[in-house]
Short mmCIF file of C-alpha atoms in Angstrom, two decimals:
data_model
loop_
_atom_site.label_atom_id
_atom_site.label_comp_id
_atom_site.label_asym_id
_atom_site.label_seq_id
_atom_site.Cartn_x
_atom_site.Cartn_y
_atom_site.Cartn_z
CA MET A 1 101.39 -15.26 67.51
CA ALA A 2 97.74 -14.47 66.70
CA HIS A 3 96.20 -11.00 66.27
CA GLY A 4 99.61 -9.50 67.02
CA ILE A 5 99.67 -11.02 70.52
CA HIS A 6 102.49 -13.30 71.66
CA ILE A 7 101.64 -16.73 73.04
CA GLY A 8 101.59 -16.64 76.82
CA TYR A 9 101.22 -12.84 77.01
CA SER A 10 99.47 -11.37 80.05
CA SER A 11 99.08 -7.75 81.03
CA ILE A 12 101.44 -6.34 83.65
CA LEU A 13 98.57 -4.30 85.09
CA THR A 14 95.20 -5.55 86.24
CA LEU A 15 92.11 -4.31 84.42
CA GLN A 16 91.33 -1.76 87.13
CA GLU A 17 94.94 -0.60 87.25
CA THR A 18 94.89 -0.16 83.48
CA ILE A 19 91.75 1.98 83.62
CA ALA A 20 93.21 4.10 86.44
CA ALA A 21 96.53 4.51 84.59
CA ILE A 22 94.78 5.63 81.38
CA ALA A 23 92.92 8.30 83.38
CA LEU A 24 96.13 9.38 85.16
CA ILE A 25 97.96 9.86 81.84
CA LYS A 26 95.09 11.99 80.53
CA VAL A 27 95.00 14.22 83.62
CA GLU A 28 98.77 14.72 83.60
CA LEU A 29 98.93 15.48 79.88
CA LEU A 30 96.15 18.08 80.08
CA LYS A 31 97.66 19.69 83.18
CA ARG A 32 101.22 19.83 81.86
CA PHE A 33 100.34 20.96 78.33
CA THR A 34 98.08 23.72 79.69
CA LYS A 35 100.84 25.09 81.90
CA GLU A 36 103.81 24.58 79.57
CA PHE A 37 102.21 26.09 76.45
CA ASN A 38 99.75 28.61 77.98
CA LEU A 39 96.59 26.92 76.71
CA LEU A 40 92.85 27.15 77.30
CA GLU A 41 91.16 23.74 77.47
CA VAL A 42 87.92 23.58 75.45
CA ASP A 43 85.43 20.85 74.60
CA PHE A 44 85.90 19.32 71.17
CA PRO A 45 82.67 18.92 69.13
CA LEU A 46 81.56 15.49 67.97
CA ILE A 47 80.08 16.66 64.66
CA CYS A 48 80.23 19.46 62.11
CA SER A 49 78.15 20.31 59.06
CA GLU A 50 79.44 19.04 55.74
CA GLU A 51 79.64 22.52 54.20
CA THR A 52 82.12 23.86 56.76
CA GLY A 53 84.98 21.70 55.47
CA PHE A 54 86.22 21.18 59.03
CA ASN A 55 86.53 17.45 58.40
CA ASP A 56 89.66 15.88 56.98
CA ASP A 57 89.36 13.21 54.30
CA PHE A 58 93.15 12.65 54.18
CA ARG A 59 93.37 13.34 50.44
CA ILE A 60 90.12 11.57 49.62
CA THR A 61 91.24 8.27 51.17
CA GLU A 62 88.84 8.22 54.12
CA ARG A 63 85.07 8.67 54.27
CA PRO A 64 83.44 10.49 57.17
CA VAL A 65 80.38 9.09 58.90
CA ASP A 66 77.54 11.39 57.77
CA PHE A 67 73.82 11.69 58.41
CA ASP A 68 70.93 14.10 57.88
CA ILE A 69 69.82 16.31 60.75
CA GLN A 70 66.08 16.91 61.10
CA PRO A 71 64.11 19.05 60.48
CA SER A 72 66.70 21.21 58.68
CA GLY A 73 68.08 18.46 56.44
CA ILE A 74 71.63 19.67 57.10
CA VAL A 75 74.24 16.97 56.47
CA GLY A 76 76.20 16.33 59.65
CA GLU A 77 79.59 14.61 59.76
CA VAL A 78 81.43 12.96 62.63
CA LEU A 79 84.74 14.80 62.89
CA GLN A 80 87.68 12.56 61.90
CA SER A 81 90.39 14.96 63.07
CA PRO A 82 90.52 17.92 65.48
CA ASN A 83 93.02 20.01 63.52
CA LYS A 84 90.84 22.17 61.28
CA TRP A 85 88.16 22.82 63.89
CA ARG A 86 90.77 23.75 66.49
CA ARG A 87 92.42 26.25 64.15
CA TYR A 88 89.03 27.80 63.41
CA ALA A 89 88.28 27.97 67.14
CA VAL A 90 91.53 29.88 67.79
CA LYS A 91 90.06 32.72 65.73
CA LYS A 92 86.48 32.35 66.95
CA TYR A 93 87.42 32.36 70.65
CA GLY A 94 89.65 35.40 70.32
CA ILE A 95 92.89 33.68 71.28
CA GLN A 96 95.79 36.13 71.54
CA GLU A 97 99.43 35.77 70.55
CA ASN A 98 101.37 33.24 72.68
CA GLU A 99 98.09 31.61 73.75
CA GLY A 100 96.35 28.52 72.41
CA LEU A 101 93.53 25.99 72.63
CA LEU A 102 93.82 22.48 74.07
CA THR A 103 91.37 19.68 73.26
CA PHE A 104 90.78 16.08 74.24
CA SER A 105 89.02 14.33 71.38
CA ASN A 106 87.60 10.89 70.82
CA VAL A 107 88.09 10.46 67.09
CA LEU A 108 86.26 8.07 64.76
CA ARG A 109 87.83 7.19 61.39
CA ARG A 110 85.76 4.54 59.65
CA ASP A 111 88.32 3.62 56.97
CA ILE A 112 91.21 2.84 59.31
CA LYS A 113 92.17 -0.83 59.02
CA GLN A 114 91.94 -2.23 62.53
CA SER A 115 94.98 -4.04 63.88
CA ASP A 116 96.91 -4.52 67.09
CA VAL A 117 97.94 -0.83 66.96
CA ASN A 118 94.85 0.80 65.41
CA ALA A 119 91.15 0.87 66.20
CA VAL A 120 88.59 2.80 64.16
CA ASN A 121 88.25 5.10 67.16
CA PHE A 122 91.04 6.53 69.27
CA THR A 123 91.74 9.41 71.62
CA GLU A 124 93.94 12.42 70.93
CA ILE A 125 95.14 15.30 73.09
CA GLY A 126 96.35 18.28 71.11
CA PHE A 127 96.63 22.02 70.85
CA ASP A 128 96.86 24.89 68.40
CA LYS A 129 98.86 27.92 69.52
CA LEU A 130 98.92 31.42 68.03
CA LEU A 131 102.41 32.86 67.60
CA GLY A 132 104.05 35.71 65.74
CA LYS A 133 104.41 34.76 62.07
CA ASN A 134 108.18 35.28 62.03
CA VAL A 135 108.78 32.53 64.61
CA PHE A 136 107.42 29.71 62.44
CA SER A 137 110.43 27.59 61.57
CA PHE A 138 111.77 24.09 61.95
CA ASP A 139 113.55 25.27 65.10
CA LEU A 140 110.09 25.88 66.58
CA ILE A 141 109.01 22.33 65.73
CA HIS A 142 112.20 21.01 67.34
CA ALA A 143 111.74 23.07 70.53
CA THR A 144 108.08 22.06 70.86
CA VAL A 145 108.81 18.35 70.54
CA GLU A 146 111.61 18.72 73.11
CA LYS A 147 109.22 20.31 75.62
CA VAL A 148 106.59 17.64 75.04
CA TRP A 149 109.22 14.94 75.42
CA GLU A 150 110.11 16.31 78.86
CA CYS A 151 106.41 16.19 79.81
CA LEU A 152 106.10 12.57 78.65
CA GLY A 153 109.23 11.55 80.56
CA ALA A 154 107.88 13.12 83.75
CA ILE A 155 104.54 11.34 83.31
CA GLU A 156 106.31 8.02 82.80
CA LYS A 157 108.15 8.50 86.10
CA ILE A 158 104.81 9.08 87.89
CA LEU A 159 103.44 5.87 86.35
CA ILE A 160 106.47 3.80 87.33
CA LYS A 161 106.34 5.15 90.88
CA LYS A 162 102.71 4.04 91.16
CA TYR A 163 103.04 0.81 89.16
CA ASP A 164 106.58 -0.42 89.79
CA LYS A 165 106.27 -3.37 87.39
CA LEU A 166 106.39 -0.94 84.46
CA THR A 167 109.81 -0.17 82.97
CA GLU A 168 111.38 3.12 81.87
CA LYS A 169 111.20 3.59 78.10
CA PHE A 170 111.65 7.33 77.44
CA ASP A 171 115.26 8.21 76.69
CA LYS A 172 116.43 11.79 77.17
CA HIS A 173 117.38 12.03 73.50
CA PHE A 174 115.68 11.07 70.26
CA ASN A 175 116.58 11.05 66.59
CA TRP A 176 115.52 13.29 63.72
CA ILE A 177 115.56 11.86 60.20
CA ALA A 178 114.03 12.94 56.88
CA HIS A 179 111.72 10.68 54.89
CA ASN A 180 114.08 10.55 51.92
CA GLU A 181 117.10 9.79 54.14
CA LEU A 182 115.26 6.89 55.72
CA GLU A 183 114.23 5.58 52.32
CA LYS A 184 117.75 5.83 50.86
CA SER A 185 119.22 3.89 53.77
CA MET A 186 116.76 0.98 53.36
CA ARG A 187 115.51 0.99 49.78
CA LEU A 188 114.44 -2.66 49.73
CA LEU A 189 112.15 -2.32 52.76
CA THR A 190 108.59 -1.03 52.98
CA TYR A 191 107.74 2.20 54.80
CA GLN A 192 106.69 0.34 57.97
CA GLU A 193 109.68 -2.02 57.81
CA ARG A 194 112.05 0.96 57.64
CA LEU A 195 110.41 2.54 60.67
CA ASN A 196 110.54 -0.74 62.58
CA LYS A 197 114.24 -1.26 61.89
CA TYR A 198 115.29 2.35 62.45
CA THR A 199 113.41 2.89 65.72
CA ARG A 200 114.45 -0.51 67.06
CA GLU A 201 118.11 0.31 66.46
CA ASN A 202 118.10 4.04 67.25
CA GLY A 203 115.22 4.67 69.65
CA ALA A 204 112.48 7.29 69.49
CA THR A 205 112.45 9.06 66.13
CA VAL A 206 111.00 12.25 64.67
CA LEU A 207 110.32 11.85 60.95
CA TYR A 208 110.18 15.02 58.81
CA GLY A 209 110.71 16.20 55.22
CA LEU A 210 107.28 15.28 53.87
CA GLU A 211 107.41 17.91 51.11
CA GLU A 212 110.36 16.30 49.32
CA ILE A 213 108.78 12.86 48.93
CA ILE A 214 105.39 14.23 47.88
CA GLN A 215 106.98 16.44 45.25
CA ASP A 216 108.70 13.34 43.92
CA GLY A 217 105.27 11.94 43.19
CA ILE A 218 104.96 9.71 46.24
CA LEU A 219 101.59 10.38 47.85
CA VAL A 220 102.00 8.16 50.90
CA PRO A 221 101.47 8.84 53.76
CA ASN A 222 98.13 10.51 53.04
CA GLU A 223 98.67 13.90 54.69
CA SER A 224 96.15 16.49 53.49
CA GLN A 225 97.29 19.52 51.55
CA ASP A 226 95.08 21.99 53.46
CA THR A 227 96.09 21.20 57.05
CA PHE A 228 99.87 21.37 57.56
CA ASP A 229 102.75 23.02 55.74
CA TRP A 230 104.65 19.93 54.59
CA LYS A 231 107.95 21.76 55.10
CA LEU A 232 107.14 22.31 58.77
CA TYR A 233 105.58 19.03 59.81
CA ALA A 234 106.93 16.03 61.70
CA LYS A 235 105.67 12.80 63.25
CA ILE A 236 106.95 11.08 66.39
CA PHE A 237 107.60 7.33 66.41
CA VAL A 238 108.66 4.95 69.17
CA TYR A 239 109.55 1.29 69.02
CA ASN A 240 107.18 -0.83 71.06
CA PHE A 241 109.24 -3.88 72.03
CA TYR A 242 106.08 -5.56 73.34
CA GLN A 243 104.59 -5.50 69.82
CA GLU A 244 107.91 -5.55 67.96
CA LYS A 245 107.05 -2.60 65.73
CA ALA A 246 107.26 1.17 65.46
CA ILE A 247 104.13 3.12 66.39
CA CYS A 248 103.30 6.77 65.82
CA ILE A 249 102.40 8.58 69.04
CA GLY A 250 102.12 12.16 67.81
CA TYR A 251 102.78 14.98 65.38
CA CYS A 252 103.90 18.60 65.35
CA GLY A 253 103.47 21.09 62.54
CA VAL A 254 102.65 24.57 61.30
CA THR A 255 99.30 25.08 59.57
CA VAL A 256 99.07 26.26 55.97
CA ASP A 257 98.68 29.88 54.88
CA LYS A 258 97.26 31.13 51.57
CA GLU A 259 100.47 30.64 49.59
CA VAL A 260 101.24 27.19 50.99
CA LEU A 261 97.65 26.05 50.40
CA GLN A 262 97.84 27.08 46.75
CA LYS A 263 101.19 25.35 46.30
CA GLN A 264 100.18 22.09 47.97
CA THR A 265 96.76 22.01 46.31
CA THR A 266 98.47 22.28 42.93
CA ILE A 267 100.67 19.28 43.78
CA THR A 268 97.73 17.09 44.85
CA LYS A 269 95.36 18.50 42.18
CA GLU A 270 92.53 18.94 44.72
CA THR A 271 91.42 22.41 43.69
CA ASN A 272 87.78 21.52 44.45
CA LYS A 273 88.53 21.81 48.17
CA ILE A 274 88.95 25.57 47.86
CA LYS A 275 85.14 25.67 47.70
CA THR A 276 84.77 24.67 51.35
CA LYS A 277 84.26 27.29 54.05
CA PHE A 278 87.47 26.29 55.81
CA ASP A 279 89.76 26.49 52.78
CA ALA A 280 88.07 29.70 51.61
CA MET A 281 88.97 31.30 54.95
CA ILE A 282 92.60 30.24 54.46
CA ALA A 283 92.62 31.52 50.88
CA THR A 284 91.43 34.95 52.08
CA ASN A 285 93.78 35.06 55.10
CA GLU A 286 90.86 34.99 57.56
CA LEU A 287 92.39 32.19 59.65
CA PRO A 288 95.64 32.71 61.59
CA VAL A 289 98.57 30.37 61.06
CA THR A 290 99.07 28.23 64.17
CA LEU A 291 101.53 25.83 65.73
CA SER A 292 99.68 22.52 65.98
CA PHE A 293 100.64 19.55 68.12
CA GLY A 294 98.88 16.30 68.92
CA ILE A 295 99.46 13.17 70.97
CA TYR A 296 97.66 10.02 69.84
CA LYS A 297 96.79 9.14 73.38
CA SER A 298 95.52 5.61 72.73
CA GLN A 299 98.86 4.72 71.10
CA LEU A 300 100.75 6.45 73.92
CA ASP A 301 98.76 4.42 76.48
CA LEU A 302 99.57 1.27 74.54
CA TYR A 303 103.28 2.10 74.73
CA LEU A 304 103.50 3.37 78.31
CA LEU A 305 101.42 0.56 79.79
CA GLU A 306 103.34 -2.13 77.87
CA LYS A 307 100.32 -3.63 76.15
CA GLN A 308 100.28 -5.85 73.07
CA HIS A 309 96.91 -4.84 71.59
CA ILE A 310 95.13 -1.51 71.24
CA SER A 311 91.89 -3.09 72.48
CA GLU A 312 93.48 -3.16 75.94
CA VAL A 313 93.49 0.63 76.18
CA ILE A 314 90.38 1.78 74.27
CA SER A 315 86.90 0.37 73.89
CA SER A 316 85.92 -0.38 70.29
CA VAL A 317 84.21 -3.03 68.13
CA TRP A 318 86.15 -6.16 67.15
CA GLU A 319 85.50 -9.25 65.04
CA ASP A 320 84.19 -12.38 66.74
CA ASP A 321 87.32 -14.48 66.25
CA PHE A 322 89.45 -11.86 68.03
CA MET A 323 86.99 -11.60 70.93
CA GLU A 324 86.97 -15.39 71.26
CA TYR A 325 90.79 -15.45 71.24
CA ALA A 326 90.94 -12.65 73.82
CA GLU A 327 88.50 -14.41 76.15
CA LYS A 328 90.29 -17.74 75.82
CA ASN A 329 93.69 -16.16 76.53
CA GLU A 330 92.45 -13.74 79.22
CA ILE A 331 93.31 -10.61 77.25
CA GLN A 332 91.79 -7.59 79.02
CA VAL A 333 89.71 -6.04 76.23
CA LEU A 334 88.05 -2.76 77.25
#
């Protein structure tokens, strides 16, 4: 195996079929999310100004791509995540209760380590929905993931009907497990090894309970303190048998309010972030709390289309030795 690709591997779909299938998944996701969750689809901006604080540095572990804009000299940043901007847009666009905003974003994160499951750029389809404050609970997270799971299962059936060489992978049920429970059951394994073993043996998994492990002093994974309430946040993992590893295909959470921001900022000791426009609006209760959901579409495409390398579902920049290997072994790099 080289570059995460098995010897003798060839794509089930042709290059043109792959491109058409990627587009089909996008159309179906946008259509079904819009209808199921009562959403307004809006264009996601490529850049923001540095002072807004709309970018996410994932607890100072990732650097945004920035540049000066002439003639003003404003520092512009390529947005690394849609979450903060989308929450701000819910207020700006006058979204009412039980309504929300849906975005398709092409995200660039320069400090991601490229691999067979990650490129520095990837696509995400997500939404923020405005709800009554009293409904925010873990039951809401559970119900939202259930609805999305039904959408994904229906989309898979459409794909299989059109491309009958693909196999059914979405079970009707999936597992929920807390971070600390997963760790206790496999203490000698790394975080990724635990996910690999658990999802391989149990199927699709929703991982929650981030607050407990961060309060214990463990700051991995690098989830920012000013985006989601760690108590009400979960990530969705599936086991990709074609790559022999667990991959994250999405998340669901509730955004922070003033009290949660103060609490989580104290834990991470990042009080300097309160100076940004975004965090100042949270600290003064100017931004509404939202239900936020996202599908990492590039990873979902990888899974649904039974690919062995992320380069087969999104165009990016790769090192020469990988490109030479791909050409020699007829890997369909986009």
